[in-house]
Short mmCIF file of C-alpha atoms in Angstrom, two decimals:
data_model
loop_
_atom_site.label_atom_id
_atom_site.label_comp_id
_atom_site.label_asym_id
_atom_site.label_seq_id
_atom_site.Cartn_x
_atom_site.Cartn_y
_atom_site.Cartn_z
CA MET V 30 92.50 119.17 77.66
CA SER V 31 90.57 117.84 74.69
CA GLU V 32 87.10 116.24 74.67
CA ALA V 33 88.82 112.91 74.00
CA ASP V 34 90.87 113.30 77.13
CA LEU V 35 87.68 113.69 79.24
CA GLU V 36 85.78 110.94 77.43
CA PHE V 37 86.27 108.49 80.40
CA ILE V 38 84.45 110.83 82.81
CA ASP V 39 80.77 109.75 82.98
CA ASN V 40 79.43 112.59 85.09
CA PRO V 41 78.55 115.53 82.89
CA LYS V 42 78.89 117.99 85.82
CA ALA V 43 82.41 116.71 86.60
CA ARG V 44 83.38 117.01 82.97
CA ARG V 45 82.08 120.62 82.74
CA TYR V 46 83.86 121.50 85.96
CA ILE V 47 87.27 120.10 84.65
CA LYS V 48 86.72 121.92 81.28
CA SER V 49 86.10 125.20 83.25
CA LEU V 50 89.51 125.04 85.00
CA PRO V 51 92.30 127.22 83.53
CA TYR V 52 94.97 125.56 81.55
CA THR V 53 98.16 125.00 83.54
CA PRO V 54 101.13 123.57 81.72
CA GLY V 55 102.68 120.60 83.40
CA VAL V 56 106.11 120.80 85.22
CA PRO V 57 108.46 118.17 84.03
CA LEU V 58 109.09 115.70 86.79
CA VAL V 59 112.77 115.52 86.10
CA SER V 60 112.99 119.28 86.95
CA MET V 61 111.10 118.70 90.13
CA TYR V 62 113.24 115.78 91.11
CA PRO V 63 116.54 116.30 89.40
CA HIS V 64 118.36 113.59 91.41
CA ALA V 65 115.73 110.92 90.87
CA HIS V 66 116.54 107.80 88.93
CA PRO V 67 115.29 108.09 85.32
CA LEU V 68 113.31 104.80 85.78
CA ALA V 69 111.55 106.29 88.84
CA ILE V 70 110.58 109.30 86.77
CA ASP V 71 109.28 107.08 84.03
CA LEU V 72 107.22 104.97 86.44
CA LEU V 73 105.88 108.09 88.18
CA GLN V 74 104.77 109.64 84.87
CA LYS V 75 102.98 106.48 83.90
CA MET V 76 101.21 106.37 87.35
CA LEU V 77 100.17 110.03 87.11
CA ILE V 78 98.24 109.79 83.78
CA PHE V 79 94.90 111.51 84.30
CA ASP V 80 92.84 109.04 82.21
CA SER V 81 92.61 105.90 84.36
CA THR V 82 92.05 103.80 81.22
CA LYS V 83 95.50 104.92 79.88
CA ARG V 84 97.21 104.86 83.26
CA ILE V 85 99.64 101.95 84.11
CA SER V 86 97.96 99.12 85.98
CA VAL V 87 99.14 97.96 89.43
CA THR V 88 100.54 94.77 87.88
CA GLU V 89 102.41 96.74 85.21
CA ALA V 90 103.74 99.16 87.88
CA LEU V 91 104.93 96.27 89.99
CA GLU V 92 106.65 94.75 86.88
CA HIS V 93 108.24 98.13 85.85
CA PRO V 94 112.07 97.97 85.71
CA TYR V 95 112.44 100.41 88.53
CA MET V 96 110.52 98.01 90.83
CA SER V 97 112.55 94.91 89.88
CA PRO V 98 114.78 94.95 92.99
CA LEU V 99 111.64 95.19 95.24
CA TYR V 100 109.09 93.00 93.59
CA ASP V 101 109.18 89.22 92.85
CA PRO V 102 106.20 88.12 90.77
CA SER V 103 106.67 84.49 91.85
CA ALA V 104 106.06 85.61 95.37
CA ASN V 105 102.49 86.81 94.47
CA PRO V 106 100.69 84.16 92.40
CA PRO V 107 97.31 85.20 90.99
CA ALA V 108 94.24 84.31 93.05
CA GLN V 109 92.92 80.83 92.35
CA VAL V 110 89.22 81.96 92.60
CA PRO V 111 87.66 85.28 91.56
CA ILE V 112 87.53 87.90 94.20
CA ASP V 113 84.05 89.65 94.50
CA LEU V 114 84.66 93.26 95.28
CA ASP V 115 81.01 94.40 95.10
CA ILE V 116 80.25 96.67 97.96
CA ASP V 117 76.68 96.92 99.40
CA GLU V 118 75.76 100.54 98.78
CA ASN V 119 73.08 100.33 101.36
CA ILE V 120 75.49 100.14 104.28
CA SER V 121 75.01 103.06 106.59
CA SER V 122 78.01 105.29 107.53
CA GLU V 123 77.66 104.14 111.14
CA MET V 124 77.96 100.46 109.97
CA ILE V 125 81.03 101.35 107.99
CA ARG V 126 82.63 102.99 111.02
CA GLU V 127 81.82 99.86 113.08
CA MET V 128 83.29 97.52 110.44
CA MET V 129 86.43 99.71 110.28
CA TRP V 130 86.73 99.64 114.07
CA GLN V 131 86.47 95.86 114.15
CA GLU V 132 89.13 95.61 111.41
CA MET V 133 91.45 97.88 113.35
CA LEU V 134 90.89 95.82 116.52
CA HIS V 135 91.74 92.68 114.64
CA TYR V 136 95.20 94.01 113.78
CA HIS V 137 95.69 96.16 116.90
CA PRO V 138 93.78 94.67 119.87
CA GLU V 139 95.84 96.73 122.26
CA VAL V 140 93.89 99.78 121.16
CA ALA V 141 90.69 98.45 122.84
CA THR V 142 92.63 97.95 126.05
CA ALA V 143 94.07 101.50 125.86
CA ILE V 144 90.60 103.00 125.34
CA ILE V 145 89.12 101.01 128.30
CA MET V 146 91.97 102.19 130.55
CA SER V 147 91.57 105.76 129.69
#
């Protein structure tokens, strides 16, 4: 792996660690999955690119020819307002657990009943 291939990694320790790993040649996906559709192999190769800046985006993956029988772009119009995905890094792990629990209960309220009964 060249220095240019690791350029996107900001953490110097992570970059050094990756550079310390022994070289292992890739195994062609077509030899691992000889019966897979060629378009499936193409999509998988594009999704497994190490550098995230060069990897296929979610939208591009959904619009890939292999996905055409499964994905209808008109069924998923873009959001009308920007979505803020900033996460408060000051949230405690206990608070994250509680938020996850509440989210699970929202979709599976029967879980709370099962826990109370046990």
